GROMACS .gro file of C-alpha atoms in nm:
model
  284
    1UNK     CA    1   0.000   0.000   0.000
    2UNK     CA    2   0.105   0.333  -0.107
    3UNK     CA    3   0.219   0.553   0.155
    4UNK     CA    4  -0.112   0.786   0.298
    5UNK     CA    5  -0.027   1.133   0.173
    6UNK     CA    6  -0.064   1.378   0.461
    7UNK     CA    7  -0.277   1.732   0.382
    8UNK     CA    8  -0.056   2.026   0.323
    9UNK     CA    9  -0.214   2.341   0.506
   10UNK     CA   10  -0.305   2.591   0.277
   11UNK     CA   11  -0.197   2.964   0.286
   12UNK     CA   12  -0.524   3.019   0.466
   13UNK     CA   13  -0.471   2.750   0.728
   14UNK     CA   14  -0.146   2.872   0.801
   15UNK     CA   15  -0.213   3.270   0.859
   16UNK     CA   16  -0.467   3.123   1.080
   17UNK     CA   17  -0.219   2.975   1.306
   18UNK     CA   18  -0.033   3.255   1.297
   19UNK     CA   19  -0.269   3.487   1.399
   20UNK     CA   20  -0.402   3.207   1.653
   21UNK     CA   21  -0.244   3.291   1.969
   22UNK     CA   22  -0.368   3.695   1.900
   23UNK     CA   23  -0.700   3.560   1.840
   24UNK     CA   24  -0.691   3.306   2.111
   25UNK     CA   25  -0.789   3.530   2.370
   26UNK     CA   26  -1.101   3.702   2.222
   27UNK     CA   27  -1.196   3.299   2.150
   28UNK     CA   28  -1.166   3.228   2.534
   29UNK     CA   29  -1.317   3.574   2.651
   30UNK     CA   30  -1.663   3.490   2.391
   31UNK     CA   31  -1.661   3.163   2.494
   32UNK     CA   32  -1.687   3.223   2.850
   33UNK     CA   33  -1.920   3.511   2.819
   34UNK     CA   34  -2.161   3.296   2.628
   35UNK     CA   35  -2.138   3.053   2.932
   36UNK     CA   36  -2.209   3.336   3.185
   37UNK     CA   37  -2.487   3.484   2.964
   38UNK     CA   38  -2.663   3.134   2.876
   39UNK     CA   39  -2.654   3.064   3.278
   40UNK     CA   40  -2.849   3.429   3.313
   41UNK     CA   41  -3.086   3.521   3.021
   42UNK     CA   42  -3.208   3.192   2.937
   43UNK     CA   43  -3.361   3.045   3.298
   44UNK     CA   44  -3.513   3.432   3.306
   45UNK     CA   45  -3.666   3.407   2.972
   46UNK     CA   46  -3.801   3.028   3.037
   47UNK     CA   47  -3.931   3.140   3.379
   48UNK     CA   48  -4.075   3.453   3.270
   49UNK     CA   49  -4.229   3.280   2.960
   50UNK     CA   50  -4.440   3.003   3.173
   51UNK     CA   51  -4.798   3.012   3.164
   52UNK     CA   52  -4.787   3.094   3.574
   53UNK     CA   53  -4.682   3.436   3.477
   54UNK     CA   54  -4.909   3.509   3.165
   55UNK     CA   55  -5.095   3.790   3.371
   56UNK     CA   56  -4.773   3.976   3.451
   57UNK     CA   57  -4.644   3.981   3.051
   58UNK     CA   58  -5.029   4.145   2.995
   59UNK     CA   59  -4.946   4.432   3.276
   60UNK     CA   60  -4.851   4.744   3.134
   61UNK     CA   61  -4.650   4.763   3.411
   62UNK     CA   62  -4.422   4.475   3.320
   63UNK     CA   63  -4.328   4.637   2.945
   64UNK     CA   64  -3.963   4.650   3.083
   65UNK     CA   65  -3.924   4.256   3.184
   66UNK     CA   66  -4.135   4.202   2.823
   67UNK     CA   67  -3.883   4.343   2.640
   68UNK     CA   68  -3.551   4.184   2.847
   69UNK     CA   69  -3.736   3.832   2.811
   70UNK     CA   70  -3.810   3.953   2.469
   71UNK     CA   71  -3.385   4.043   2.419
   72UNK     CA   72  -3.276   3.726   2.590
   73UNK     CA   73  -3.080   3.646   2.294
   74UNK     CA   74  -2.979   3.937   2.179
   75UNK     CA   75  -2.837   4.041   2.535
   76UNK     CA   76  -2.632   3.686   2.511
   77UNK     CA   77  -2.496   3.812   2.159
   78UNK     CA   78  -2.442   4.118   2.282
   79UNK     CA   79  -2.252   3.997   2.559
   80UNK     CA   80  -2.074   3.752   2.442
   81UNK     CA   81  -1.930   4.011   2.174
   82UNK     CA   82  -1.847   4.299   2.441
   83UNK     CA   83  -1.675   4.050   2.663
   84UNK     CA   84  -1.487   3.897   2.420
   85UNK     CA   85  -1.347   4.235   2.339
   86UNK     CA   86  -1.279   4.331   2.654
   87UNK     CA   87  -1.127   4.015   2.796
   88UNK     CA   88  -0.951   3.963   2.486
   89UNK     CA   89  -0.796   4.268   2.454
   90UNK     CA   90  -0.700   4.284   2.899
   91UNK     CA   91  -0.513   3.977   2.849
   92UNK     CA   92  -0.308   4.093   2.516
   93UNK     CA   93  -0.210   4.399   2.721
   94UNK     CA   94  -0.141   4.254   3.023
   95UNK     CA   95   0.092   3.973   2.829
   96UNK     CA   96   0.260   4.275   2.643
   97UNK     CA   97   0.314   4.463   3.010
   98UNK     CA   98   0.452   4.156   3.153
   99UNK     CA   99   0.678   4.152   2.823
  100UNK     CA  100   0.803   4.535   2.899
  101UNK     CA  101   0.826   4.362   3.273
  102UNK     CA  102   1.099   4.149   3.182
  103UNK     CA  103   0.825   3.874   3.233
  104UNK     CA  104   0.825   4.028   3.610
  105UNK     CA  105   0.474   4.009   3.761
  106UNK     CA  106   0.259   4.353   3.742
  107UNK     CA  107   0.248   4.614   3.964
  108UNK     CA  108  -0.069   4.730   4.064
  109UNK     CA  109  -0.137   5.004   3.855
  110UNK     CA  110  -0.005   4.833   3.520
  111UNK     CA  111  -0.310   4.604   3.628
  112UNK     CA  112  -0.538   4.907   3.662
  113UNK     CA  113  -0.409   5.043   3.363
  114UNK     CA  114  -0.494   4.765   3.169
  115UNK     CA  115  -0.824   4.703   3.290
  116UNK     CA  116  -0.918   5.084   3.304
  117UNK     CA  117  -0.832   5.054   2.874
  118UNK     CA  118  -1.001   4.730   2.851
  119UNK     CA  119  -1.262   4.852   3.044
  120UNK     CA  120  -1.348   5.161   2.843
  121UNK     CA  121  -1.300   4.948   2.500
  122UNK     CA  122  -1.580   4.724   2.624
  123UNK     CA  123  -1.847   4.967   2.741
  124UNK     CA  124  -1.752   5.184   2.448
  125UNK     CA  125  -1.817   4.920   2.156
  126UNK     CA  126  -2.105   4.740   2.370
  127UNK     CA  127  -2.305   5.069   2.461
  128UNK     CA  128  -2.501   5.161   2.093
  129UNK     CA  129  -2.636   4.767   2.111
  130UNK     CA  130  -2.754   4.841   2.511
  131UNK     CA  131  -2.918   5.135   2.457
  132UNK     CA  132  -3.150   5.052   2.181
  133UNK     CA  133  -3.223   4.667   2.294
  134UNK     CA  134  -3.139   4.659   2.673
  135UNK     CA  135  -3.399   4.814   2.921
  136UNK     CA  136  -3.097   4.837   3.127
  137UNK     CA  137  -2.955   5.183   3.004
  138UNK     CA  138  -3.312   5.429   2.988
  139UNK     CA  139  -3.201   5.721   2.734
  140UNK     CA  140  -3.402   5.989   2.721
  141UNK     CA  141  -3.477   6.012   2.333
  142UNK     CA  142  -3.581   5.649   2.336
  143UNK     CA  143  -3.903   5.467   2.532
  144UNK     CA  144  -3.937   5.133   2.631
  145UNK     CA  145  -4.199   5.100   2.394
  146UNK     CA  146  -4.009   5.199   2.121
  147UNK     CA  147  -3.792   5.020   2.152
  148UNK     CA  148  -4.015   4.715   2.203
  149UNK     CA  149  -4.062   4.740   1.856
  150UNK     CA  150  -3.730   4.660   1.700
  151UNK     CA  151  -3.732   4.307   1.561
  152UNK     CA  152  -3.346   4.272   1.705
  153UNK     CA  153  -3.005   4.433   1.739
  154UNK     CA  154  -2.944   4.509   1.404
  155UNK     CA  155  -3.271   4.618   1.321
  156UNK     CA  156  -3.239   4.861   1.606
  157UNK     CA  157  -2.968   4.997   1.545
  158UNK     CA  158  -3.040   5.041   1.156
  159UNK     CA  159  -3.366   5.221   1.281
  160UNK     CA  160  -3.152   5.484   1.464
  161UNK     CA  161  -2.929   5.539   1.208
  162UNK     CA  162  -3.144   5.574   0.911
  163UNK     CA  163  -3.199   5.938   0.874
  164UNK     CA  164  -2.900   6.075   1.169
  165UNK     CA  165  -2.559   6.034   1.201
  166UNK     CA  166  -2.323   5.706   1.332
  167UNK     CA  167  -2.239   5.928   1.623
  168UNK     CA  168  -2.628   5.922   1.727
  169UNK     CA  169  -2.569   5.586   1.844
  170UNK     CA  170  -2.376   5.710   2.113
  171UNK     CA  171  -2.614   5.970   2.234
  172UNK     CA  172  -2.618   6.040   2.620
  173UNK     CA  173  -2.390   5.760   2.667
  174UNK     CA  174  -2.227   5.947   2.922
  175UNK     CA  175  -2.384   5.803   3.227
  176UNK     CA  176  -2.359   5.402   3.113
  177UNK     CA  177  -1.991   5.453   2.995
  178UNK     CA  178  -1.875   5.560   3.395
  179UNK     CA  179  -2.055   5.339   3.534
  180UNK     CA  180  -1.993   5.061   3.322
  181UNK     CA  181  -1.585   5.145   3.305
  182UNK     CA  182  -1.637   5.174   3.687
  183UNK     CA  183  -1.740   4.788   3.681
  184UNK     CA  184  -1.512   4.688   3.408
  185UNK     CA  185  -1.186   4.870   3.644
  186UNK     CA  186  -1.271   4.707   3.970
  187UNK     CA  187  -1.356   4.388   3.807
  188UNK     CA  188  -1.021   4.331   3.597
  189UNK     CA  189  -0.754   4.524   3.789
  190UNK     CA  190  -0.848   4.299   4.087
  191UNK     CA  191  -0.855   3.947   3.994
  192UNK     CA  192  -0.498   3.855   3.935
  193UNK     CA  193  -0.348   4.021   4.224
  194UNK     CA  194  -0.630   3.813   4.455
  195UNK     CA  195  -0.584   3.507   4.245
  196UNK     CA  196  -0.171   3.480   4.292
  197UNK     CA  197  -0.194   3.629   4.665
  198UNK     CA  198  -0.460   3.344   4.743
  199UNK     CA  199  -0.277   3.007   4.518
  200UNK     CA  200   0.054   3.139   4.609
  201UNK     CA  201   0.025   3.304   4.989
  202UNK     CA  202  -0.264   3.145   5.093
  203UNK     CA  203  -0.158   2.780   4.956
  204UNK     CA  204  -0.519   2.728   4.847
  205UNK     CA  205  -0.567   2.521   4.550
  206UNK     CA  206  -0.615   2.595   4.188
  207UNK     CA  207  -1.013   2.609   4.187
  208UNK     CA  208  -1.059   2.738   4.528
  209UNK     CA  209  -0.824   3.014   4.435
  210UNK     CA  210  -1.025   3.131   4.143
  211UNK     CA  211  -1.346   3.104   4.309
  212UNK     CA  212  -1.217   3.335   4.556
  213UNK     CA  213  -1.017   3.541   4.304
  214UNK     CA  214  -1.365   3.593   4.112
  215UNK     CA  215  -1.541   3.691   4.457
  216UNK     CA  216  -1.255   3.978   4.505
  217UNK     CA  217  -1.332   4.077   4.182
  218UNK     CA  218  -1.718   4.085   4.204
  219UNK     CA  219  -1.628   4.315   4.486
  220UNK     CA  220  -1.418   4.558   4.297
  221UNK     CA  221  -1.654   4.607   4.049
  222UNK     CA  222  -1.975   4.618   4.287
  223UNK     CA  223  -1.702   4.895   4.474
  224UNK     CA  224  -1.600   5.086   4.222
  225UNK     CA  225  -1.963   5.131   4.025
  226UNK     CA  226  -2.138   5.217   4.311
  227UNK     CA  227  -2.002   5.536   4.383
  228UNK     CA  228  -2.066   5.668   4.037
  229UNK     CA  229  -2.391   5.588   3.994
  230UNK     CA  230  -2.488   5.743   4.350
  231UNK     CA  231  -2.294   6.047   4.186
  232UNK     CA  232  -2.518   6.017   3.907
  233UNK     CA  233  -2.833   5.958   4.075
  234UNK     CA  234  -2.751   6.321   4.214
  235UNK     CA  235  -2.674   6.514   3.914
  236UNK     CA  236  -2.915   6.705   3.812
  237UNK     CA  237  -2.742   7.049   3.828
  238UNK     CA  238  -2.342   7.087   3.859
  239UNK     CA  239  -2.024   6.898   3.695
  240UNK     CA  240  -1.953   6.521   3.825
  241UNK     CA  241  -1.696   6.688   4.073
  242UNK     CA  242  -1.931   6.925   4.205
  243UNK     CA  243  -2.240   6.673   4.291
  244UNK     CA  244  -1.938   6.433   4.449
  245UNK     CA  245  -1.795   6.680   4.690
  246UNK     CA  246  -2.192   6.782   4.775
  247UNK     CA  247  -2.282   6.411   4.876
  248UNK     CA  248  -1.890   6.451   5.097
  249UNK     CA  249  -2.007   6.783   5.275
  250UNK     CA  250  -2.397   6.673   5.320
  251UNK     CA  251  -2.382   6.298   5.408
  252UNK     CA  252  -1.987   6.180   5.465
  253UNK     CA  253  -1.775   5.965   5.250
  254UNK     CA  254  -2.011   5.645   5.306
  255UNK     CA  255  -2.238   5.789   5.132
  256UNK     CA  256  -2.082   5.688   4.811
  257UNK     CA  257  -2.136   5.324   4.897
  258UNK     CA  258  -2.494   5.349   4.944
  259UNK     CA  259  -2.683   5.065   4.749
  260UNK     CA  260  -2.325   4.851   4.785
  261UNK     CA  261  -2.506   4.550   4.858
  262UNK     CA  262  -2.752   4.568   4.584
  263UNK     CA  263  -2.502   4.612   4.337
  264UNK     CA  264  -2.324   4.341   4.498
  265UNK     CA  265  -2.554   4.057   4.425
  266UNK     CA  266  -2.640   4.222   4.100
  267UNK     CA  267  -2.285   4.223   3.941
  268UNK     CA  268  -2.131   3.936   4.161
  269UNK     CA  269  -2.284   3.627   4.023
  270UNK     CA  270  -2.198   3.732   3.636
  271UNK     CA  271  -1.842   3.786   3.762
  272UNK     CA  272  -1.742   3.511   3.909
  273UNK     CA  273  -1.918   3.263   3.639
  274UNK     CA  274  -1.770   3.459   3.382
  275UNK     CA  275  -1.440   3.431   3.535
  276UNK     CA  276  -1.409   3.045   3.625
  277UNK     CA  277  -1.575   2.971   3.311
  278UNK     CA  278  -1.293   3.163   3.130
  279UNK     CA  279  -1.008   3.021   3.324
  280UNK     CA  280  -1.133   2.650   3.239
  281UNK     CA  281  -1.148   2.723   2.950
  282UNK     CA  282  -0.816   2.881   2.890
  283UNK     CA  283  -0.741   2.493   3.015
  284UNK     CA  284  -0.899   2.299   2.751
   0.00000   0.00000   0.00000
């Protein structure tokens, strides 16, 4: 028998695995996004979709849960895009800083400085798709029950555009981008300080290590998003510095922190899903 000829990889096949350990990340950061995001939006939209709660999708009061059930996989596409971005592109800086390091580990603010820029990539790119599907972000040019009627993302966002500007898609995206950096900050600058202090101080093991990494980082972002949005809550007349030192004179520095715990177990479960499903997979 002749000799089985083996498959020569084409010029295609081999830019791919070229480019393969650049892409690599944004690959691990989607996948585990669509993990975290399937785990969420999906049990919500079967629950809220049951005949038990066929009274509540009739209230006109419920038009906001309507139209999340109604985005459920749009918010997972949407997701799963954002955070491959912005995991993606945190772990390609931090592997360049570490580079510039000498392969030394980070100091503290290299981390911040990379999450702070992966951060602001994220809620930059994953803001226009929020704010016309999302009942999360309420801008004031654009209703709930408008925006009930897009048939999905794109459609949305076509519908915006059609007789203004690109630009418009970013209208008063002031408010989400601070917050949402805020979240995106705490939540990467913290997690691989707390996951080498607790494998490599703390002798835990691997998994216990990133479970508790993921909780420190759930409580970064809770942390460091709380404070603006109180800030925001409170701006109705005066700059962002001006309504901050207000709430300091009138009510103290704890002040800030108000609502801490709600944010908490809003932002917390994501995080730490989102995080041990990206570090298994990162295994596989």
């Amino acid at each position: 028998m002749g000799e089985e000829k083996r498959r020569v990889p084409s010029g295609g096949d081999l830019r791919l695995i070229e480019r393969w350990p650049s892409l690599k990340p944004f690959v691990h950061g989607g996948l585990a996004a669509f993990v975290q995001g399937s785990t969420f939006y999906v049990p919500f939209a079967a629950i809220y979709y049951s005949p038990f709660l066929a009274h509540v999708r009739q209230s006109p009061k419920f038009l906001g849960f309507n139209l999340l059930a109604k985005s459920c996989p749009d918010g997972i596409v949407i997701r799963t895009l954002s955070t491959s971005l912005q995991l993606g592109l945190f772990e390609i800086l931090r592997n360049k800083a570490i580079a510039t390091n000498d392969g030394m580990t980070l100091a503290l603010y290299q981390e911040a400085a990379c999450g702070l820029t992966a951060g602001a990539a994220e809620a930059y790119f994953s803001f226009p798709f929020v704010y016309a599907c999302l009942p999360s972000v309420d801008p004031t040019n654009l209703s709930l029950a408008q925006r009930a009627k897009y048939r999905n993302i794109f459609h949305a966002l076509y519908s915006m555009t059609a007789n203004k500007k690109v630009s418009a898609l970013w209208t008063n995206a002031g408010p989400y981008l601070k917050t949402r950096m805020g979240t995106n900050a705490g939540m990467l600058t913290s997690y691989n300080p707390s996951l080498r202090y607790l494998r490599d101080s703390c002798g835990l093991s691997e998994t216990r290590a990133q479970l508790g990494a993921s909780a420190v980082s759930a409580f970064f972002a809770a942390a460091c998003s709380v404070p603006v949005k109180n800030v925001l809550a409170h701006g109705e007349s005066g700059s962002y510095l001006d309504c901050a030192l207000k709430i300091l004179k009138s009510r103290g520095s704890l002040a800030f922190f108000t609502g801490f715990s709600r944010q908490f177990a809003l932002v917390g479960p994501p995080i730490m899903i989102l995080w041990f499903a990206y570090e298994n997979i990162r295994k596989l």
